[in-house]
mmCIF file of C-alpha atoms in Angstrom:
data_model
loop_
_atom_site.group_PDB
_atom_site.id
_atom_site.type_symbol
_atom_site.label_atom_id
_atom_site.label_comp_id
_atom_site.label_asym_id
_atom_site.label_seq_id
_atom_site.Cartn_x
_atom_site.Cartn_y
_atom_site.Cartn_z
ATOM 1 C CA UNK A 1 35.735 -9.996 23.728
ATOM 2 C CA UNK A 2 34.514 -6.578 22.638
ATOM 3 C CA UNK A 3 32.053 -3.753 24.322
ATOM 4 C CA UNK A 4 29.064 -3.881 22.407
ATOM 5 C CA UNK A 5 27.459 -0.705 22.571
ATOM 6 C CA UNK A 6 23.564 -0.241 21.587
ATOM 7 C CA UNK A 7 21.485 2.711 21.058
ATOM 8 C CA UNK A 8 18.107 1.234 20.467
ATOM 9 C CA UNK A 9 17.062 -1.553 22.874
ATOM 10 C CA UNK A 10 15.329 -3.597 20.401
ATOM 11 C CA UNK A 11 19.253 -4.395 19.429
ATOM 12 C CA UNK A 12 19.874 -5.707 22.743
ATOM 13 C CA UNK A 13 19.982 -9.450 22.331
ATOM 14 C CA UNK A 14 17.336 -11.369 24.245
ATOM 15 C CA UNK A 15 19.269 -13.300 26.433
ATOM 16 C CA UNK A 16 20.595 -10.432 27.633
ATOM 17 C CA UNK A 17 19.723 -8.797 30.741
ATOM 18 C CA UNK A 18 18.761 -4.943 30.307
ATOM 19 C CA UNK A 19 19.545 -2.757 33.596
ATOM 20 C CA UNK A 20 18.760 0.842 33.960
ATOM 21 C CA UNK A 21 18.753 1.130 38.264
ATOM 22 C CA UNK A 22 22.686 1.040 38.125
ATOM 23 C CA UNK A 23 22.767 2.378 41.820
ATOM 24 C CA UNK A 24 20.259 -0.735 43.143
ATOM 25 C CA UNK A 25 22.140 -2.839 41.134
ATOM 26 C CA UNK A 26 25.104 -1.860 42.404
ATOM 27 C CA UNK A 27 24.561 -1.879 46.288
ATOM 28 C CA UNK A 28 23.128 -5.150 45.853
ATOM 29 C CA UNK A 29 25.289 -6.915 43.614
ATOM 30 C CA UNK A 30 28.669 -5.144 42.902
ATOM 31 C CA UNK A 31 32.118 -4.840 45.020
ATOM 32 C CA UNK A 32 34.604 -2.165 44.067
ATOM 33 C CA UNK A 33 36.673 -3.919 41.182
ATOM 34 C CA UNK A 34 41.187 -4.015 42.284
ATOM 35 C CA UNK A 35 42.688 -2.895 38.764
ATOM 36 C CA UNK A 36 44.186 -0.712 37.487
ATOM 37 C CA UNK A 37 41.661 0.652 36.168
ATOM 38 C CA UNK A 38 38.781 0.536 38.708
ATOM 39 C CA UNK A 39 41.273 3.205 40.798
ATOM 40 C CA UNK A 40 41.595 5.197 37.643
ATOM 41 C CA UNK A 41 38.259 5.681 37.652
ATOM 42 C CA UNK A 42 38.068 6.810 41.584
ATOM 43 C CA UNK A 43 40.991 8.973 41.204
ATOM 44 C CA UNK A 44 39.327 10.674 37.878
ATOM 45 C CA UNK A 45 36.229 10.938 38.665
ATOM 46 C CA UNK A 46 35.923 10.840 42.459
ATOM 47 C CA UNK A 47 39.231 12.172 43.844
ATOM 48 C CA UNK A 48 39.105 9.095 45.852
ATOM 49 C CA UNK A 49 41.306 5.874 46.115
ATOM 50 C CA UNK A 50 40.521 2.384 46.804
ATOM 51 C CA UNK A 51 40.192 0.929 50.347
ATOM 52 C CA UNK A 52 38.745 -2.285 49.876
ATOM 53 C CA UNK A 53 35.787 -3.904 47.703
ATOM 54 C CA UNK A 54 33.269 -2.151 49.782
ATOM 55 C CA UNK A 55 35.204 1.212 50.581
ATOM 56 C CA UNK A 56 37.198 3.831 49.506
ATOM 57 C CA UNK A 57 38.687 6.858 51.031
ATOM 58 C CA UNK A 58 36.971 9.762 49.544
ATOM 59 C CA UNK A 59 38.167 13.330 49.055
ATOM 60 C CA UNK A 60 37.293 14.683 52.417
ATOM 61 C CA UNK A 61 39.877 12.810 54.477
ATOM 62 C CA UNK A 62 38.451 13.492 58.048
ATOM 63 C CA UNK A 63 35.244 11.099 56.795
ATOM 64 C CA UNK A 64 38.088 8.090 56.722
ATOM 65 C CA UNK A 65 36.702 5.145 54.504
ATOM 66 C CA UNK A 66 33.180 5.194 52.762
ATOM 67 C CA UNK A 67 31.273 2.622 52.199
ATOM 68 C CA UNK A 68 30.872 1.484 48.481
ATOM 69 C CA UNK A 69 27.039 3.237 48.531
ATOM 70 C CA UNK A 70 28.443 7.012 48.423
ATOM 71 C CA UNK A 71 30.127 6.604 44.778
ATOM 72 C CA UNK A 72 28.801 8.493 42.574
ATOM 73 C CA UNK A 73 26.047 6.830 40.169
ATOM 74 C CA UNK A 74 28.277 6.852 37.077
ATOM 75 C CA UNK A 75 31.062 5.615 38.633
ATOM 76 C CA UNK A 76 28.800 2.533 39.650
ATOM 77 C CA UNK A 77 27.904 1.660 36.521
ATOM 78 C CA UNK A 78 31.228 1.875 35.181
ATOM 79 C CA UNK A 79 31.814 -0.741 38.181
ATOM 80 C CA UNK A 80 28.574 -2.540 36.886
ATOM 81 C CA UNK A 81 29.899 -3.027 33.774
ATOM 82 C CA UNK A 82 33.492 -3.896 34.177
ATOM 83 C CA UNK A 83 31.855 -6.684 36.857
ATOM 84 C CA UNK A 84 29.036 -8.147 34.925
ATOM 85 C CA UNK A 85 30.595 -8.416 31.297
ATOM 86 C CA UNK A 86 26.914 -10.588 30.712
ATOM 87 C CA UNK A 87 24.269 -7.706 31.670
ATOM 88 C CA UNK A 88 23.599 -4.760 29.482
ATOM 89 C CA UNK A 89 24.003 -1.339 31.583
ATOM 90 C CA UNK A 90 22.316 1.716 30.864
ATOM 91 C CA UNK A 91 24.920 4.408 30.391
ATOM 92 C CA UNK A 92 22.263 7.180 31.101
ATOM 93 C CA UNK A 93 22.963 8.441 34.606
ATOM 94 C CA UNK A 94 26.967 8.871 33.702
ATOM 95 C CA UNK A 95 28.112 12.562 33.486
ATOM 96 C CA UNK A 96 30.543 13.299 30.548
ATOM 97 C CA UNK A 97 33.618 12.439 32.736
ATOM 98 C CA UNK A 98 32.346 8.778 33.429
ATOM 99 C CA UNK A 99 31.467 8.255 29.792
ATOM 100 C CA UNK A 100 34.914 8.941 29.007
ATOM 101 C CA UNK A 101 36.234 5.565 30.891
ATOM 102 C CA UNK A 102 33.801 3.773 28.850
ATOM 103 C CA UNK A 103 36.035 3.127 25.748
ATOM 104 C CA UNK A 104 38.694 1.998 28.373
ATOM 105 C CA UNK A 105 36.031 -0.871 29.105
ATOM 106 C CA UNK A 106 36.610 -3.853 26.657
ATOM 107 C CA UNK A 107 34.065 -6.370 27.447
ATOM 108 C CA UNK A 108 30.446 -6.001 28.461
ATOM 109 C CA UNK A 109 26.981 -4.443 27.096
ATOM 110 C CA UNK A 110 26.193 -0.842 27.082
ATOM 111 C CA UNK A 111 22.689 0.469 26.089
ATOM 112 C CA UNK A 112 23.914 3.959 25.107
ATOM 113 C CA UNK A 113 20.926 6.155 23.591
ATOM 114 C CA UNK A 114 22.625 9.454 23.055
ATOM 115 C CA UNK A 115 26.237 8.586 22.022
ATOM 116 C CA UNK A 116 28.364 11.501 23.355
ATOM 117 C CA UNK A 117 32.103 11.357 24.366
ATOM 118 C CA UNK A 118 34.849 13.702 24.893
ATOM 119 C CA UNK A 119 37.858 11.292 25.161
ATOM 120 C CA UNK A 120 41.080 12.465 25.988
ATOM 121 C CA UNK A 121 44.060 10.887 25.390
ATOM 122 C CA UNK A 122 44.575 7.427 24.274
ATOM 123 C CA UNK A 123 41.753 6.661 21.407
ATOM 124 C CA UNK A 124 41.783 2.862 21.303
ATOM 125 C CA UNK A 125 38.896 1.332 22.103
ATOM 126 C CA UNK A 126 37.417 -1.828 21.503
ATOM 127 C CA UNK A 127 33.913 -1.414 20.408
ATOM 128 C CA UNK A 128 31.209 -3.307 18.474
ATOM 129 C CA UNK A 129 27.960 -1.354 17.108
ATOM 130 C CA UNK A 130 25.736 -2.117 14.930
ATOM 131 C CA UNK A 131 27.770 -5.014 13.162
ATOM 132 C CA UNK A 132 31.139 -3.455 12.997
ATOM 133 C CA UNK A 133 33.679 -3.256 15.271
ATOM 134 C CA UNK A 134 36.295 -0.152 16.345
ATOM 135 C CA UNK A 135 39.438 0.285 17.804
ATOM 136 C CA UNK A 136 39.661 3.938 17.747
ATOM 137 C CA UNK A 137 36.377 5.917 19.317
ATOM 138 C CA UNK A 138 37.003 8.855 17.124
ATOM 139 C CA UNK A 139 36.465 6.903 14.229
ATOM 140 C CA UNK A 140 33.495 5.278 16.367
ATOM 141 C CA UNK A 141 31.821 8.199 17.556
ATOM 142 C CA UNK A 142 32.195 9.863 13.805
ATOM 143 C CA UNK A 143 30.044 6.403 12.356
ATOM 144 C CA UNK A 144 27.486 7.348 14.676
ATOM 145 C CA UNK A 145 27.254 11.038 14.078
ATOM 146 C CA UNK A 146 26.826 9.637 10.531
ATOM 147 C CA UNK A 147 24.509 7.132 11.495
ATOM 148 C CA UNK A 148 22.315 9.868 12.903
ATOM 149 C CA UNK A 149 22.477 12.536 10.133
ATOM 150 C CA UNK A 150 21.501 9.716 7.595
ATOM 151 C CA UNK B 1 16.187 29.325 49.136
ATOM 152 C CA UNK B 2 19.363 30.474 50.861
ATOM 153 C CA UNK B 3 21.802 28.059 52.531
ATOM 154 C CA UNK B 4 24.895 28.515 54.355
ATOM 155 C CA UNK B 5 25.005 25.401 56.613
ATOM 156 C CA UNK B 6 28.232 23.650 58.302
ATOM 157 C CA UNK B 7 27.388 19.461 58.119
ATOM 158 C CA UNK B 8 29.941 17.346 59.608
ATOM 159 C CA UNK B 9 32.863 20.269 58.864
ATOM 160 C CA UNK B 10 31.712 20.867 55.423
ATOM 161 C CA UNK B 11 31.213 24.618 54.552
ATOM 162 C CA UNK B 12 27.763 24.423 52.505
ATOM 163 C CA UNK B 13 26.768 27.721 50.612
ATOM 164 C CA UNK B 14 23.991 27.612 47.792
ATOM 165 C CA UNK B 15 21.827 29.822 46.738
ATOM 166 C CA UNK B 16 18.571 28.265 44.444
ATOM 167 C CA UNK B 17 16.405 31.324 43.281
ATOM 168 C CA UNK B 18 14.431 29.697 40.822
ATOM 169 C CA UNK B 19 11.576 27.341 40.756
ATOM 170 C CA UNK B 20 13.079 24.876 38.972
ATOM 171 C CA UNK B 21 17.000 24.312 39.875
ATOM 172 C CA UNK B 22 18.604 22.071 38.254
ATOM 173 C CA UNK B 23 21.853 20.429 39.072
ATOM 174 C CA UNK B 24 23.648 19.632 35.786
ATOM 175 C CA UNK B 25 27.193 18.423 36.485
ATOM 176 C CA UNK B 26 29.585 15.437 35.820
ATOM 177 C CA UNK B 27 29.625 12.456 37.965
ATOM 178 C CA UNK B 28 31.090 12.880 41.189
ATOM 179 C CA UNK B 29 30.546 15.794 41.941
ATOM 180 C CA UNK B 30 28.772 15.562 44.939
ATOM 181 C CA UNK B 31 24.987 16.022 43.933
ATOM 182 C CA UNK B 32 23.384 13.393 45.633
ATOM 183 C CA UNK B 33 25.939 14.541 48.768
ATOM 184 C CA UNK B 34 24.580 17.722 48.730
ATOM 185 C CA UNK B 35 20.518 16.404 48.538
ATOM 186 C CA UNK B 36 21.425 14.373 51.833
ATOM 187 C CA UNK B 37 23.098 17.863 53.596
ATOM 188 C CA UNK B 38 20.061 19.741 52.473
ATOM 189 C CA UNK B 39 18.187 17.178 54.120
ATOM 190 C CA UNK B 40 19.550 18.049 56.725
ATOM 191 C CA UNK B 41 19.265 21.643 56.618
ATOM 192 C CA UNK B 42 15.564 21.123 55.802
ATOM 193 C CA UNK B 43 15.081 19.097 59.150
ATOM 194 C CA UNK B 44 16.908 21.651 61.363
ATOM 195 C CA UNK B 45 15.154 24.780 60.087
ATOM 196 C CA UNK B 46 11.489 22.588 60.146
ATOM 197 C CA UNK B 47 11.257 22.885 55.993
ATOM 198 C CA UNK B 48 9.271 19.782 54.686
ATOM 199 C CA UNK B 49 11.451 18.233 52.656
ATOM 200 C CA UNK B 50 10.474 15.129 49.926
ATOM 201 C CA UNK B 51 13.879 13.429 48.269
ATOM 202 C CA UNK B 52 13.260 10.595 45.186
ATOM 203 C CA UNK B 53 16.245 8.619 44.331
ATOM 204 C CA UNK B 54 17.153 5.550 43.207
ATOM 205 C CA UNK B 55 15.322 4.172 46.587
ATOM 206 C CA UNK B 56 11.935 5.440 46.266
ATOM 207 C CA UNK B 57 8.312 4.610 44.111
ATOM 208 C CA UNK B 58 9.627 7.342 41.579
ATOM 209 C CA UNK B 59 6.010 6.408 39.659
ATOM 210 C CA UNK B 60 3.627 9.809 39.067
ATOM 211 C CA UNK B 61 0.925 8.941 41.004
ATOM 212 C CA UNK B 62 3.156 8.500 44.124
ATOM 213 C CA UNK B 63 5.627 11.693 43.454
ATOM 214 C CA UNK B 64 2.190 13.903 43.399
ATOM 215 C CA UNK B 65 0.909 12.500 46.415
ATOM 216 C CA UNK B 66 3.972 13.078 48.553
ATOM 217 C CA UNK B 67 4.446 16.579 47.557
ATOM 218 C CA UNK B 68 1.877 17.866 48.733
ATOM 219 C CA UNK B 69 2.575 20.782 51.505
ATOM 220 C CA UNK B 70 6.518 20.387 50.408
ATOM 221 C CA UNK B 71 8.422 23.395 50.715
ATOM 222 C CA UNK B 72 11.166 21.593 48.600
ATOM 223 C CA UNK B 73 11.167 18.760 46.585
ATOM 224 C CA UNK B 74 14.348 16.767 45.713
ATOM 225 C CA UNK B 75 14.348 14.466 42.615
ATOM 226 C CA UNK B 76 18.442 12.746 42.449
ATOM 227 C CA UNK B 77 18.956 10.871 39.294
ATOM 228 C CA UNK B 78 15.875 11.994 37.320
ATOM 229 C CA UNK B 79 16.585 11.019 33.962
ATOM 230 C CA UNK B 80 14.472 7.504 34.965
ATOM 231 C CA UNK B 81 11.480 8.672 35.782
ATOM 232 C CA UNK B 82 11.151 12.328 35.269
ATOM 233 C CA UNK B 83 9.112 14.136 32.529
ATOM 234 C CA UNK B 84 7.955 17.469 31.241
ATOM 235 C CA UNK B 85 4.690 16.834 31.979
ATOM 236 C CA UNK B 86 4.910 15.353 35.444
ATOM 237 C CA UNK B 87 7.518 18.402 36.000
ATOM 238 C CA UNK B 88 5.012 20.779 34.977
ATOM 239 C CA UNK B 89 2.275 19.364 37.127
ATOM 240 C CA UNK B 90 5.175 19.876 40.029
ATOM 241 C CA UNK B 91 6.008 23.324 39.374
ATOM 242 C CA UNK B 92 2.777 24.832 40.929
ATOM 243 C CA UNK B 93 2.730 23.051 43.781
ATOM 244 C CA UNK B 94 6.403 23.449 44.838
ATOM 245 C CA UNK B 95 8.220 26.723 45.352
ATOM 246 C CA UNK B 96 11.464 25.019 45.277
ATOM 247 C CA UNK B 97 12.588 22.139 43.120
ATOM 248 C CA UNK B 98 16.121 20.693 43.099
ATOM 249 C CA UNK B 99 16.184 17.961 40.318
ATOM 250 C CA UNK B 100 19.760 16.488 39.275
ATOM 251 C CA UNK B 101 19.840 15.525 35.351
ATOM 252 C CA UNK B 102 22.266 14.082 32.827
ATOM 253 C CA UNK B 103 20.532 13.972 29.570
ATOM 254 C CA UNK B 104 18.773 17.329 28.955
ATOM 255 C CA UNK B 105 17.711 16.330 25.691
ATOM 256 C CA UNK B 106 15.023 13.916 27.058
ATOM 257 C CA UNK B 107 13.124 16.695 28.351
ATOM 258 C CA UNK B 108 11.850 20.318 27.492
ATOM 259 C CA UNK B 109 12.058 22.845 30.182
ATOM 260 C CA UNK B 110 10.441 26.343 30.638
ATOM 261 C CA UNK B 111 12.462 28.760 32.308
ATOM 262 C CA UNK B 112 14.959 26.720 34.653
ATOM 263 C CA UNK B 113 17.798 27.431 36.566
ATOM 264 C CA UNK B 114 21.310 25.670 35.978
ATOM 265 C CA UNK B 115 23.336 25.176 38.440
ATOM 266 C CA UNK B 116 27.090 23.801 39.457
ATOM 267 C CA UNK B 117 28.713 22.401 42.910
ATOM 268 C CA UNK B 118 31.969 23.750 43.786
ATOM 269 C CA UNK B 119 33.561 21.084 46.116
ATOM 270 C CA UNK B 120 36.906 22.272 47.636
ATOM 271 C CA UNK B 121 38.615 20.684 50.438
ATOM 272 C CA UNK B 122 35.909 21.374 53.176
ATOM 273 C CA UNK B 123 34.130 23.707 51.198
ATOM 274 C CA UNK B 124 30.935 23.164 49.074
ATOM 275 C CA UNK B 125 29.740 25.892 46.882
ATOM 276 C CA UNK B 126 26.228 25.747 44.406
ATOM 277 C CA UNK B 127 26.650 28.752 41.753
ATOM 278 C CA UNK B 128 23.847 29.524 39.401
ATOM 279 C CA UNK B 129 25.717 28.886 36.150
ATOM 280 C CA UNK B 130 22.495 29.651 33.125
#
């Protein structure tokens, strides 16, 4: 099991389902993941914490649980992808903290057009792209800066 | 536009001078929070308001036939549907347009406003960052 991460949808394989409306998606299809690191990814990005797989307690505590629909679109598709490891999710609503998590993520499809990451921390990963694979995103987002110039 | 509006306890302050303000910020941070409280505002203060999200027929034909008589136009989540020609078609019919971006690179802008939310405790603030 890997990430695979494309930046050209003609890479994407066919029986592979292509989704760009993460927030529809979401609503519709997708609870609030319990791991560890689904309530990472509320504390990081929404200063919230888990309540359930259709709430969570936000940062304004006198709202008391919210439902699922108030996350924030990146964190969705974070949740997107972590829950369906068979669709390919469209990374291009996520704001620079969410696309941090996304090396965190080690199974799924990512259509990724501009590949830009700040990652702090831990550098593992566990990434294919374009035919090879990467365990540290330094290393992967340097083969795509490369990629790019050349 | 100048808001200082109380929703629910929250503290709301922004300030969008330009014709084009754009809300460029990580995830969140409470954009698509602050497009419903505007609503809001927008209702109370009998503004004509027009939001596209994730929800609505984001196609051109149906953005330029709802804006007409706006006097603000809210477009969450653009990077789907939004471009620099449909914007510019927008710009003269709309004194005030709040659009939320990620990837600026998709699209080129004339002279736009950048702007930042500020969300402390009960307290929302919009500065003009660019």
């Amino acid at each position: 099991m890997s990430l695979s991460v494309y930046n050209c949808k003609n890479d994407i394989p066919e029986n592979v389902q292509y989704i760009d409306n993460n927030n529809l998606f979401f609503n519709i299809h997708t609870d609030i993941p319990d791991s560890e690191l689904s309530r990472e990814i509320l504390k990081n990005i929404e200063m919230a914490e888990y309540a359930g797989p259709k709430k969570f307690k936000g940062r304004t505590k006198e709202f008391g649980e919210i439902n699922k629909e108030y996350l924030s679109t990146g964190t969705k598709t974070l949740f997107n992808i972590i829950s369906y490891p068979d669709k390919c999710f469209d990374l291009v609503e996520c704001g620079t903290n969410a696309l941090d998590f996304v090396a965190k993520i080690n199974d799924g499809h990512v259509f990724w057009k501009n590949i830009i990451a700040f990652p702090e921390g831990d550098e593992s990963c566990d990434i294919d792209f374009k035919g090879k694979h990467y365990e540290n995103i330094i290393e992967f987002l340097n083969s795509v800066r490369y990629n790019d110039e050349y | 536009m100048n808001i200082d509006y109380n929703y629910s306890g929250i503290q709301v302050k922004a300030v969008f001078s330009d014709n084009i303000n754009m809300l460029y910020d990580m995830s969140g941070t409470g954009k698509s929070f602050l497009f419903l409280i505007i609503q809001y505002y927008a209702k109370e203060n009998g503004l004509a308001c027009r939001l596209f999200d994730y929800k609505t027929d984001n196609s051109e034909q149906h953005i330029l036939t709802e804006c007409s008589n706006a006097d603000i136009l809210i477009f969450d989540n653009a990077d789907l549907y939004m471009s620099k020609d449909l914007l510019g078609k927008l710009k003269i019919r709309c004194k005030c347009i709040l659009i939320s971006l990620k990837d600026l690179s998709r699209i080129e802008f004339g002279s736009v406003g950048l702007y930042s939310i500020l969300y402390s405790g009960n307290k929302m603030e919009v500065n003009r960052v660019e």
